Amino acid sequence: MHAKPRLASVRKKPRRAAASHGAVLPPASYWRRLAPGLHVDDAQFASACVPLVLPDSRLAQLRLQLRRDGFFKLAPHEMPWSVSLTHMRRAVKRLVGRGWPASLLLMYDEVWAMAWQLSGVMQAVSGCVNALDTLAWMVTPALGQSGFAPHRDRQPTDVRASFRPDGTPKYCTAWVALSEASADTSCLYVVPRGVDPGYDAGDDHSAAAEDPLARVLKSDEAVQAVTACHLRPGGAVFFSHRVMHWGSRGRRDCERPRISVSFGCADPSFERPYFKKPAAHLPFPKPSLRAALVSAQLINYHERFEFSVSLLRCFGATFRAKRKMFATEYAEKTAAEFKAACEDSAARARAATASTASDDEEDAALDDALDAMLDAQRKSSSNLFDDFDEMEGS
């Protein structure tokens, strides 16, 4: 999973999502009504989507940039999407306005069309395929919001083994701007490989170790090399798992939201796709499986967002309904993160002066989390949780 920085934004509370306690996410008909400009399980729309194609000379240039710098950008004219960016932006705004996280955009065919369209370019430049590590965001600087804090996407024990002999990474992300991403609205900042000592050598994670970004910024050359990835709508930045990157805060008076979606791709030898049988479901999974995936993603990234206990219970129930469709490692990780997410959410509710969650609801959420962990443990041959025995007896 991603290395998880602390939440780096103050978020305005949206209207509460229309999910009952413990219920699963709504069916396809709900999402169609919510964003009629988009598609859900539309075979005719899906059949019109084909992977993007770039000239061999351009692909060779991008491979070189990825190996040398750890990232590269593609302009919108190089990526003629088969989707309406305008309708996708509208859908995200409606989702957030209804109390749903922006990542519920994954319910729509358009996100899967984008993943499918960029798959050829991704595989040609990095050798990676869709690992299903997908998220969407809406960041509004005027609300005090920002992107994720500085981090690397993967922290393998053997950094060298996470690259192929030719230097291409075994994990690579495509981050696509659905709206303009700029210094004003919030964009990604990246540290190029050549000025980042931790990119190839790895980072010291001991308690007394210096922060990896602080180590980088000791060098004037590195400070001057930090790159702001300004993207027009439809543009993208591709970067390896070792690139230090973050989302900026944007201009304080900027009311225009930055809307984006990212697609994590991997060599299956490094990280298996999250679906147990990806070929049977991609490029356009059924809505119920999409719902389970986005629920699991939001559970696994809970430290970067803030969800009510009710919504977490909804995500947990939705994922568990399709758990058998996911790779064992991912299902086990999600079970562990679900417990942590429920505990964090319940603690926030108890600390709030006007809690929206009752004690009964908090207890039910933790019961859900323990059930999920027990279920995962029964199906695993190893001990998944350091404190599992203590929890079971409590």
PDB file of N, CA and C in Angstrom, residues 5 11 27-28 50 54 70 74 89 115 120 161 188 208 210 236 257 333 341 345:
ATOM      1  N   PRO A   5       0.963   9.593   4.660  1.00  0.00           N
ATOM      2  CA  PRO A   5       1.233  10.792   5.436  1.00  0.00           C
ATOM      3  C   PRO A   5       0.001  11.193   6.226  1.00  0.00           C
ATOM      4  N   ARG A  11     -11.140  20.177   5.957  1.00  0.00           N
ATOM      5  CA  ARG A  11     -12.188  19.916   4.989  1.00  0.00           C
ATOM      6  C   ARG A  11     -13.537  20.412   5.486  1.00  0.00           C
ATOM      7  N   PRO A  27     -27.341   0.796  -5.739  1.00  0.00           N
ATOM      8  CA  PRO A  27     -27.162   0.085  -7.014  1.00  0.00           C
ATOM      9  C   PRO A  27     -26.875   1.046  -8.164  1.00  0.00           C
ATOM     10  N   ALA A  28     -26.644   0.466  -9.347  1.00  0.00           N
ATOM     11  CA  ALA A  28     -26.268   1.246 -10.530  1.00  0.00           C
ATOM     12  C   ALA A  28     -27.285   2.328 -10.855  1.00  0.00           C
ATOM     13  N   VAL A  50     -11.094   2.750 -27.135  1.00  0.00           N
ATOM     14  CA  VAL A  50      -9.916   1.994 -27.559  1.00  0.00           C
ATOM     15  C   VAL A  50      -8.681   2.633 -26.941  1.00  0.00           C
ATOM     16  N   LEU A  54       0.582   6.186 -29.274  1.00  0.00           N
ATOM     17  CA  LEU A  54       1.595   7.206 -29.512  1.00  0.00           C
ATOM     18  C   LEU A  54       2.664   6.652 -30.439  1.00  0.00           C
ATOM     19  N   GLY A  70      12.269   9.760 -13.400  1.00  0.00           N
ATOM     20  CA  GLY A  70      11.254   9.138 -12.570  1.00  0.00           C
ATOM     21  C   GLY A  70       9.846   9.586 -12.910  1.00  0.00           C
ATOM     22  N   LEU A  74       2.274  14.272 -20.131  1.00  0.00           N
ATOM     23  CA  LEU A  74       1.645  14.207 -21.445  1.00  0.00           C
ATOM     24  C   LEU A  74       0.595  15.310 -21.533  1.00  0.00           C
ATOM     25  N   ARG A  89     -16.309  16.235 -14.370  1.00  0.00           N
ATOM     26  CA  ARG A  89     -16.173  17.271 -13.330  1.00  0.00           C
ATOM     27  C   ARG A  89     -17.507  17.527 -12.640  1.00  0.00           C
ATOM     28  N   ALA A 115      -8.800   4.346 -17.800  1.00  0.00           N
ATOM     29  CA  ALA A 115      -7.803   3.332 -17.439  1.00  0.00           C
ATOM     30  C   ALA A 115      -7.466   2.454 -18.641  1.00  0.00           C
ATOM     31  N   GLY A 120      -2.267   1.085 -22.937  1.00  0.00           N
ATOM     32  CA  GLY A 120      -1.239   0.794 -23.924  1.00  0.00           C
ATOM     33  C   GLY A 120       0.003   1.634 -23.736  1.00  0.00           C
ATOM     34  N   ALA A 161      15.312  -4.093  -6.395  1.00  0.00           N
ATOM     35  CA  ALA A 161      14.513  -5.157  -7.002  1.00  0.00           C
ATOM     36  C   ALA A 161      13.162  -4.656  -7.492  1.00  0.00           C
ATOM     37  N   LEU A 188       0.360  18.701  -8.607  1.00  0.00           N
ATOM     38  CA  LEU A 188       1.400  17.853  -8.044  1.00  0.00           C
ATOM     39  C   LEU A 188       2.760  18.535  -8.154  1.00  0.00           C
ATOM     40  N   ALA A 208      14.742   7.726  14.718  1.00  0.00           N
ATOM     41  CA  ALA A 208      15.600   8.913  14.798  1.00  0.00           C
ATOM     42  C   ALA A 208      16.024   9.421  13.414  1.00  0.00           C
ATOM     43  N   GLU A 210      16.250  11.159   9.734  1.00  0.00           N
ATOM     44  CA  GLU A 210      15.855  12.445   9.166  1.00  0.00           C
ATOM     45  C   GLU A 210      14.739  12.240   8.151  1.00  0.00           C
ATOM     46  N   ALA A 236      -1.756  14.648 -18.204  1.00  0.00           N
ATOM     47  CA  ALA A 236      -1.407  13.639 -17.199  1.00  0.00           C
ATOM     48  C   ALA A 236       0.072  13.689 -16.872  1.00  0.00           C
ATOM     49  N   PRO A 257     -12.235  24.310  -7.885  1.00  0.00           N
ATOM     50  CA  PRO A 257     -11.687  23.043  -7.405  1.00  0.00           C
ATOM     51  C   PRO A 257     -10.760  22.398  -8.431  1.00  0.00           C
ATOM     52  N   LYS A 333      -5.410  -6.994   3.897  1.00  0.00           N
ATOM     53  CA  LYS A 333      -5.016  -5.633   4.229  1.00  0.00           C
ATOM     54  C   LYS A 333      -6.242  -4.768   4.497  1.00  0.00           C
ATOM     55  N   ALA A 341      -9.733   2.112  10.733  1.00  0.00           N
ATOM     56  CA  ALA A 341     -10.578   3.223  10.293  1.00  0.00           C
ATOM     57  C   ALA A 341     -11.755   3.420  11.233  1.00  0.00           C
ATOM     58  N   SER A 345     -12.460   6.763  13.426  1.00  0.00           N
ATOM     59  CA  SER A 345     -13.698   7.508  13.236  1.00  0.00           C
ATOM     60  C   SER A 345     -14.480   7.615  14.541  1.00  0.00           C
TER      61      SER A 345
END
